[in-house]
Coordinates of C-alpha atoms in Angstrom, one line a residue:
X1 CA 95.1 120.6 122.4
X2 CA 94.9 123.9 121.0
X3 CA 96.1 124.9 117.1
X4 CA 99.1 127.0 118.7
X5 CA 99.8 123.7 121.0
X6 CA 99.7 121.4 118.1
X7 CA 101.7 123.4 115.5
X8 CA 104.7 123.7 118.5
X9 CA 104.2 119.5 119.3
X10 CA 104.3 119.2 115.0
X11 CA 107.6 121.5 115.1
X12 CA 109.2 120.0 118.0
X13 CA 108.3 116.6 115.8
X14 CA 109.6 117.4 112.9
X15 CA 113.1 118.8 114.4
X16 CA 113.8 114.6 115.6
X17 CA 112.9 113.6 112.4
X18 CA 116.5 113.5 111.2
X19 CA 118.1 111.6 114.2
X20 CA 115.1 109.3 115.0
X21 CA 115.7 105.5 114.4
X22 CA 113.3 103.9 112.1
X23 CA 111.3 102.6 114.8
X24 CA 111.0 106.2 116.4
X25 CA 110.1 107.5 113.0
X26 CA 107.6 105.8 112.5
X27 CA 106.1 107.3 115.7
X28 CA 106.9 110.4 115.2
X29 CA 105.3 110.0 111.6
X30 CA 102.0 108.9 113.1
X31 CA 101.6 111.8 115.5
X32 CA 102.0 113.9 112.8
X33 CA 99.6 112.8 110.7
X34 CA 97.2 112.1 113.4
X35 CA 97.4 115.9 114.2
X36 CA 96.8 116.6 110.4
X37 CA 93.7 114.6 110.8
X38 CA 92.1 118.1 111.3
X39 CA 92.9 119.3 107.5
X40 CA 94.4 122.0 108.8
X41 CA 96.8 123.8 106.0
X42 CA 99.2 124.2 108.9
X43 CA 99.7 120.7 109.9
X44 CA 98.8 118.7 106.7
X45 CA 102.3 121.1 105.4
X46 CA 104.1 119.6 108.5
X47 CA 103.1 116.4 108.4
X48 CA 104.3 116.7 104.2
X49 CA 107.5 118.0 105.9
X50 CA 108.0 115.0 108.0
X51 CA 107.4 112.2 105.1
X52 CA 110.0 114.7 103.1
X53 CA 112.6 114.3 106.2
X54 CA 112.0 110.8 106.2
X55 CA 112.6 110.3 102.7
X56 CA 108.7 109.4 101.7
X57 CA 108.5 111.9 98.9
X58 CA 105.5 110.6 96.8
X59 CA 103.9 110.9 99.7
X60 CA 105.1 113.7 101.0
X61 CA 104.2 115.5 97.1
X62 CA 100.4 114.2 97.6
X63 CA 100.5 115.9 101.3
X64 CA 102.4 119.3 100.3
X65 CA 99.6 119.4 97.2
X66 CA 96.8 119.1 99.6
X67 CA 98.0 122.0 102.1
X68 CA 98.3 124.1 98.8
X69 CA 94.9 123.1 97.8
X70 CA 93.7 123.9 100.9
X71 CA 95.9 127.4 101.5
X72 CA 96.8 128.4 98.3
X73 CA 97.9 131.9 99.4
X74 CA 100.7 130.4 101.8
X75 CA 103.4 130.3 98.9
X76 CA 105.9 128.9 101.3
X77 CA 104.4 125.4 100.7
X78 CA 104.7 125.7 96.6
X79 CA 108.1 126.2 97.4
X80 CA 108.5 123.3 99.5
X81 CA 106.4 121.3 96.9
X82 CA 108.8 122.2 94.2
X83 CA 111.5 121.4 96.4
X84 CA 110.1 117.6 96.8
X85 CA 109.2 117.5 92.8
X86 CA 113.1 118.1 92.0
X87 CA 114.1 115.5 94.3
X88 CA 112.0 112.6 93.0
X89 CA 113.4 114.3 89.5
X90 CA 110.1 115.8 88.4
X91 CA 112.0 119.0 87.3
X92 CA 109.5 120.4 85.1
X93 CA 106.2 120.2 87.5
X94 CA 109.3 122.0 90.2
X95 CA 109.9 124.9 87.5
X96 CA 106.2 125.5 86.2
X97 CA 105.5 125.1 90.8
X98 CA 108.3 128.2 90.9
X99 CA 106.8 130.1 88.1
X100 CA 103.6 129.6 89.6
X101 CA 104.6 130.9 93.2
X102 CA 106.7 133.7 91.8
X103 CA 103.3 134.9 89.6
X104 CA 101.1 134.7 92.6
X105 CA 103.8 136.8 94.8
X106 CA 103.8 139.4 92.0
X107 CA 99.3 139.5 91.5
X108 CA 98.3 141.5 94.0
X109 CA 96.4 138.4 94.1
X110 CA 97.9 136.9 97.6
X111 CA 98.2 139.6 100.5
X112 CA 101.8 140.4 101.1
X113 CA 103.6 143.4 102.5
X114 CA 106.3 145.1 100.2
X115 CA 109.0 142.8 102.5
X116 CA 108.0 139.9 102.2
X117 CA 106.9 140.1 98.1
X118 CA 110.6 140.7 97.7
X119 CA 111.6 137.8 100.3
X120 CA 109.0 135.2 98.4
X121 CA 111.0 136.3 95.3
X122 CA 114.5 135.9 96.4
X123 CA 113.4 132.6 97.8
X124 CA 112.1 131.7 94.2
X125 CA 115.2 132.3 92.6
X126 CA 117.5 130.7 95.3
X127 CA 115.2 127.3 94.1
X128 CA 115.7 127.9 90.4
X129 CA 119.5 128.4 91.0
X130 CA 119.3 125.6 92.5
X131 CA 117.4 123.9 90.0
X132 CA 119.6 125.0 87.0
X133 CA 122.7 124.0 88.8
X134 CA 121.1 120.4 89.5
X135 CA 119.5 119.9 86.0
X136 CA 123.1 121.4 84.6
X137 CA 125.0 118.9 86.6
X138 CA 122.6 115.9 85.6
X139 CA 122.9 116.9 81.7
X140 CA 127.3 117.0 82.4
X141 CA 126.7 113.6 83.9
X142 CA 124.1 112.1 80.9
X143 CA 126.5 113.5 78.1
X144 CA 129.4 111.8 80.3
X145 CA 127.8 108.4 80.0
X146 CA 126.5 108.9 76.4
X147 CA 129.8 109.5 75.3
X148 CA 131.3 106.0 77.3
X149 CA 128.6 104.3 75.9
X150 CA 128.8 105.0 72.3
X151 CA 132.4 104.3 73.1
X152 CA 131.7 100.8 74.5
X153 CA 129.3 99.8 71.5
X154 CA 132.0 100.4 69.1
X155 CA 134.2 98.7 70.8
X156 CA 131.7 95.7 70.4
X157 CA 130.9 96.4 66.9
X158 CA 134.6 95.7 66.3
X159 CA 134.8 92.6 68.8
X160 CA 137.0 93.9 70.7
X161 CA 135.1 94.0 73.7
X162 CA 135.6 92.5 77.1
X163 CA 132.6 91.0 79.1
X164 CA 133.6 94.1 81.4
X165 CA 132.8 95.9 78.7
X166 CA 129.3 94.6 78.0
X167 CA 128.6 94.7 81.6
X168 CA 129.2 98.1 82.0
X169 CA 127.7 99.2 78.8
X170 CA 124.8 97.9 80.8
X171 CA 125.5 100.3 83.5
X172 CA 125.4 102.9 81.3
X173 CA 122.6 101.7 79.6
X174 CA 120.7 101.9 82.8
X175 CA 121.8 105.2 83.5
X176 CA 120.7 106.5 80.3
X177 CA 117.1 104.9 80.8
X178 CA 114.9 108.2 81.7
X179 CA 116.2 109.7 78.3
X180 CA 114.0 106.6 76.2
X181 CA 113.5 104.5 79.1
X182 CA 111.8 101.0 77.5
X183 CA 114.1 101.1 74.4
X184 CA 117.0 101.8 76.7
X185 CA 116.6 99.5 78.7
X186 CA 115.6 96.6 75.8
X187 CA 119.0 97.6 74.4
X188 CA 120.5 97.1 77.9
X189 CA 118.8 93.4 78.2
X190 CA 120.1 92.4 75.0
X191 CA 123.4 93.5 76.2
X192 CA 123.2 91.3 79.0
X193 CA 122.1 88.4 77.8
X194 CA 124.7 88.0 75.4
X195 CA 127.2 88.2 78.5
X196 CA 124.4 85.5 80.0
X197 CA 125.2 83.3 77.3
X198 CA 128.8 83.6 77.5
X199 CA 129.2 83.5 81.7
X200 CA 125.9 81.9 82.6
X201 CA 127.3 82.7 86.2
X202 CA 128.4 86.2 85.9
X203 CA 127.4 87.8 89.2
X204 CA 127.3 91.0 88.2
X205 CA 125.6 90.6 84.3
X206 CA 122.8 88.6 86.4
X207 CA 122.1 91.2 89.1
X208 CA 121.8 93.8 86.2
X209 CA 119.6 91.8 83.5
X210 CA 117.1 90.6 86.6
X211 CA 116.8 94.4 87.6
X212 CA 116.2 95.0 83.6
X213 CA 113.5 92.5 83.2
X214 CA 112.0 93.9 86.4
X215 CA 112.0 97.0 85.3
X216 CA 110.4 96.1 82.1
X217 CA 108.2 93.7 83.8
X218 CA 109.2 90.8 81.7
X219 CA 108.4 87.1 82.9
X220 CA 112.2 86.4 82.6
X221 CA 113.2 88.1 85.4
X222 CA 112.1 85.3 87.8
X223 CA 114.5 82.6 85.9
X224 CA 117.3 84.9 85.6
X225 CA 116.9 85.3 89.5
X226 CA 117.2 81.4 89.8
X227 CA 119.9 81.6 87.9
X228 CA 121.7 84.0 90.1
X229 CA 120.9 82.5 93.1
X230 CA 122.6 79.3 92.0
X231 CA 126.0 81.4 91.2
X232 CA 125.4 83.7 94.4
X233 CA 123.1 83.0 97.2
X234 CA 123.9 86.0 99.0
X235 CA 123.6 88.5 96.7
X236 CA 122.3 91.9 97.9
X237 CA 119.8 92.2 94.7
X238 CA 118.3 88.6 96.1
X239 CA 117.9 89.8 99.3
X240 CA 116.2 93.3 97.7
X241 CA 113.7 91.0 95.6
X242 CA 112.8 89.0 98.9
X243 CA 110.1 91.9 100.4
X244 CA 107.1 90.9 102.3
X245 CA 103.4 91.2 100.7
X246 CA 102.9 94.5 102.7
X247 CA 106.5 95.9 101.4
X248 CA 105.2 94.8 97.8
X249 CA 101.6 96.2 98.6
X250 CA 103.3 99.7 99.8
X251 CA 105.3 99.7 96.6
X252 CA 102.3 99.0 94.2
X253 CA 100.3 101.6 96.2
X254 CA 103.1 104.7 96.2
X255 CA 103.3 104.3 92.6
X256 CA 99.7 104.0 91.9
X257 CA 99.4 107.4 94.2
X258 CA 101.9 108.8 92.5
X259 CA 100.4 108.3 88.6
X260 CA 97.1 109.3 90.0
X261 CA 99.0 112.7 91.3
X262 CA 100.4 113.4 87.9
X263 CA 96.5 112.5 86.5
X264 CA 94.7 114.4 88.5
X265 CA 97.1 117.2 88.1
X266 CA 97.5 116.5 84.0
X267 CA 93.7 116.7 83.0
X268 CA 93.6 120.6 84.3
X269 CA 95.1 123.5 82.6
X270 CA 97.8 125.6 82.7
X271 CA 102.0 125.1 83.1
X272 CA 101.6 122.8 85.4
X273 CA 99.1 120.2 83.9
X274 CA 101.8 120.4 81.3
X275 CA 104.4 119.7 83.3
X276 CA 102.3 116.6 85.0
X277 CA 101.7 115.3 81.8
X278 CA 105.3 115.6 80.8
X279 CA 106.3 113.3 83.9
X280 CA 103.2 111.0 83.4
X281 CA 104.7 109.8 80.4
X282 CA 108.2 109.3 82.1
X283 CA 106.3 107.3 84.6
X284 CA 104.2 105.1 81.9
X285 CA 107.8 104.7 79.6
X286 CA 108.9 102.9 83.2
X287 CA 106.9 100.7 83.3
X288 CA 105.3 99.9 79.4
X289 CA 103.5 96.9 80.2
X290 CA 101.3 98.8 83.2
X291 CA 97.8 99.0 81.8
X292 CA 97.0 101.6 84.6
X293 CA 99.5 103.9 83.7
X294 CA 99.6 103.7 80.5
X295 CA 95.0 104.3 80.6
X296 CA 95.9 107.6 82.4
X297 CA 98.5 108.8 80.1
X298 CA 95.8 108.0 76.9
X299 CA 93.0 109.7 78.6
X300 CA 95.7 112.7 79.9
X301 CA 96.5 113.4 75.8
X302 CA 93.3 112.8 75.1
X303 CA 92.0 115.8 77.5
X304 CA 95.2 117.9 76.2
X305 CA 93.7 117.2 72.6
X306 CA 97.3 115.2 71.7
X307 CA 95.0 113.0 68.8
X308 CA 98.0 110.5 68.0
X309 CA 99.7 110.0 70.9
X310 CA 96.0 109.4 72.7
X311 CA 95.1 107.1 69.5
X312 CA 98.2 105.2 69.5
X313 CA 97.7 104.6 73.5
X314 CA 94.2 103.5 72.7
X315 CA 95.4 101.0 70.4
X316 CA 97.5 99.1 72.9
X317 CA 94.3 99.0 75.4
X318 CA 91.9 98.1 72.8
X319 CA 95.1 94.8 71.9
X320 CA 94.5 93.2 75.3
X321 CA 91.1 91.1 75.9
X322 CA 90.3 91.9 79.6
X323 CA 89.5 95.6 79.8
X324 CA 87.4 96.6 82.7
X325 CA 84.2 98.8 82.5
X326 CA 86.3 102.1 83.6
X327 CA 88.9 101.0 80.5
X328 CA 86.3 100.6 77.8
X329 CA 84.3 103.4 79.0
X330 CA 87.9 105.4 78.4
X331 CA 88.8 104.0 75.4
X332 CA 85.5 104.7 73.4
X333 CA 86.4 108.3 74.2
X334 CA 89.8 108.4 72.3
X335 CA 88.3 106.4 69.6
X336 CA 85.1 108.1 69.0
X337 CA 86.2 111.4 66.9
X338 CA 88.4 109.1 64.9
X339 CA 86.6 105.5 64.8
X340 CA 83.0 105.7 65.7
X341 CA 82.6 102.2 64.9
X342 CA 85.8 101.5 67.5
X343 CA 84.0 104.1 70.2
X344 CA 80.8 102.5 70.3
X345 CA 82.1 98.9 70.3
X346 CA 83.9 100.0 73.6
X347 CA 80.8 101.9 74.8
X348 CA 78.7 98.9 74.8
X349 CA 81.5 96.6 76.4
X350 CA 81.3 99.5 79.3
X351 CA 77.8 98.7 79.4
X352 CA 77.8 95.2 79.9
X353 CA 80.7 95.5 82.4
X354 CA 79.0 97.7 84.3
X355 CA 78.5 96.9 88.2
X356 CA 75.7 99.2 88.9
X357 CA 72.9 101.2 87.6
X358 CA 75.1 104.4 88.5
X359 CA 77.7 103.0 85.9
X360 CA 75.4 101.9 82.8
X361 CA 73.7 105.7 83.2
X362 CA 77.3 107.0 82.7
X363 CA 77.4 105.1 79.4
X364 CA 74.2 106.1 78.4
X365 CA 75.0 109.6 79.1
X366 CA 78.2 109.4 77.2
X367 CA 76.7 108.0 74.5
X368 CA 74.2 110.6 73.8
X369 CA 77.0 113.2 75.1
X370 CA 79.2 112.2 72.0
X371 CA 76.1 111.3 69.4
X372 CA 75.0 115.0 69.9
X373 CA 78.7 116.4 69.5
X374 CA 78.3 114.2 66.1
X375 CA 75.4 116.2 64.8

């Protein structure tokens, strides 16, 4: 099959994606990423297409960034990679992806007739429009909640509330998460245990503090989930918790591909390593107690020269007791221009945790890297 042949099979595809049952999805999924096996711009931007349609959109970011990698003068696909940013919420990397595309049109960098500079424009601003009137409904809706919130806790503060009332100051609560997500959502737990302790079997107050305590990746989520399925063995969040190991694996790997995105995106320069590094710490505040996350987001500030933030990152890695050769080795960076002492404990815990010769040259390296910078 030809490249004309297989773009018209990857279109024809892509316009079943829509209607297809999940079992023909998954076909039609396979195809097209077996036809972007060839790296081709073309088909690696349909096949991102398809896992878009199909509502895959980490991996549909990581595929749209590699057809731009590949083709970076084909501005269509930044716009349909800022498109896919705004809809997992990742609305600054979607404006500093508009910005970008809407310099590159306007360069003389990227060959493009008179036509279709102003079309590539005009497209540009039909997403920011787009993105403004999103981000302006999402702050209506946030000041919305803020305001029933703050209602709800005084309402409490006076005990006059209802356990209605605590349960739904949950909801907000949960709502509210992405603005301070962990201290959010402790305030949300406390909220809901005190309704626990009232109505041990309160439906509703259970489903919500087992999400919480999943969320925060506390150990109490799985009593609080025994607890709930005493009161209700059919509840819906039961059945949610009850995935097989390859649903759980799939989960653990999107979100691992999705902070190493943001990385790998973060430790570069420009608007959009910005941007990355803005939603990397979204992604770490989801998830506090997720060493990996929270090692890339140190060694992201760390590269953007952020001192504090980096150092106070570094002091939660350096609290735990079973760092591996790739955290130490990451740590003793941060620490180094402030704590020497700190950097080269780290450095020789790299050392002895290294696997291979390859690895204990990189600490050797890095050691006389930084001893050199000293002098």
């Amino acid at each position: 099959m030809d490249d004309r042949d297989r773009t018209e099979e990857n279109l024809r595809l892509l316009s079943q994606v829509d209607h297809a049952t999940p079992e023909e999805l998954e076909g039609i999924l396979d195809l097209l990423s077996a036809n972007a096996s060839t790296r081709a711009p073309s088909a690696v931007h349909l096949l991102a297409m398809g896992l878009a349609g199909a509502q895959r959109l980490n991996e549909a970011i990581a595929a749209f960034r590699s057809a731009v990698e590949s083709a970076p003068d084909r501005l269509e696909f930044r716009l349909n990679l800022a498109v896919a940013y705004a809809r997992v919420g990742q609305v600054d990397l979607a404006a500093a992806t508009l910005d970008r595309t809407a310099e590159l049109a306007d360069s003389g960098d990227v060959s493009l007739t008179g036509a279709d500079q102003a079309q590539t424009r005009a497209a540009v601003q039909r997403r920011r429009d787009e993105l403004a009137e999103w981000m302006r409904w999402r702050d209506d809706q946030r000041r919305l909640t803020q305001l029933r919130a703050d209602m709800l806790g005084e309402r409490i503060a006076r005990g006059e509330a209802t356990t209605e009332d605590r349960v739904q100051l949950a909801n907000a609560l949960l709502m509210l998460r992405h603005d301070s997500s962990h201290e959010t959502l402790a305030e949300a737990a406390v909220v809901l245990e005190s309704v626990r302790t009232a109505e041990p079997r309160h439906v509703e107050a259970l489903e919500r503090l087992a999400h919480v305590y999943a969320l925060l990746d506390d150990d109490r989520c799985d009593e609080v989930l025994r607890e709930l399925e005493a009161a209700e063995p059919n509840s819906a969040l039961l059945r949610a918790f009850v995935v097989t190991d390859r649903d759980a694996a799939e989960h653990v790997a999107t979100m691992r591909e999705r902070a190493t995105a943001l990385f790998e995106l973060a430790v570069t320069r420009g608007p959009e390593a910005e941007a990355a590094l803005a939603e990397l710490r979204q992604l770490a505040q989801t998830a506090p107690s997720n060493r990996t996350h929270r090692g890339m987001l140190m060694f992201a500030e760390h590269i953007h020269g952020n001192v504090a933030r980096a150092m106070a990152l570094a002091e939660l890695q350096d609290a735990q007791s079973d760092l591996s050769h790739a955290e130490h080795f990451n740590v003793a960076q941060v620490f180094w221009g402030q704590d020497e002492a700190r950097g080269r404990r780290h450095l020789s815990a790299a050392y002895q945790k290294a696997s291979s010769d390859e690895e204990r040259r990189d600490v050797q390296e890095l050691l006389a890297l930084l001893s050199g910078r000293r002098r």
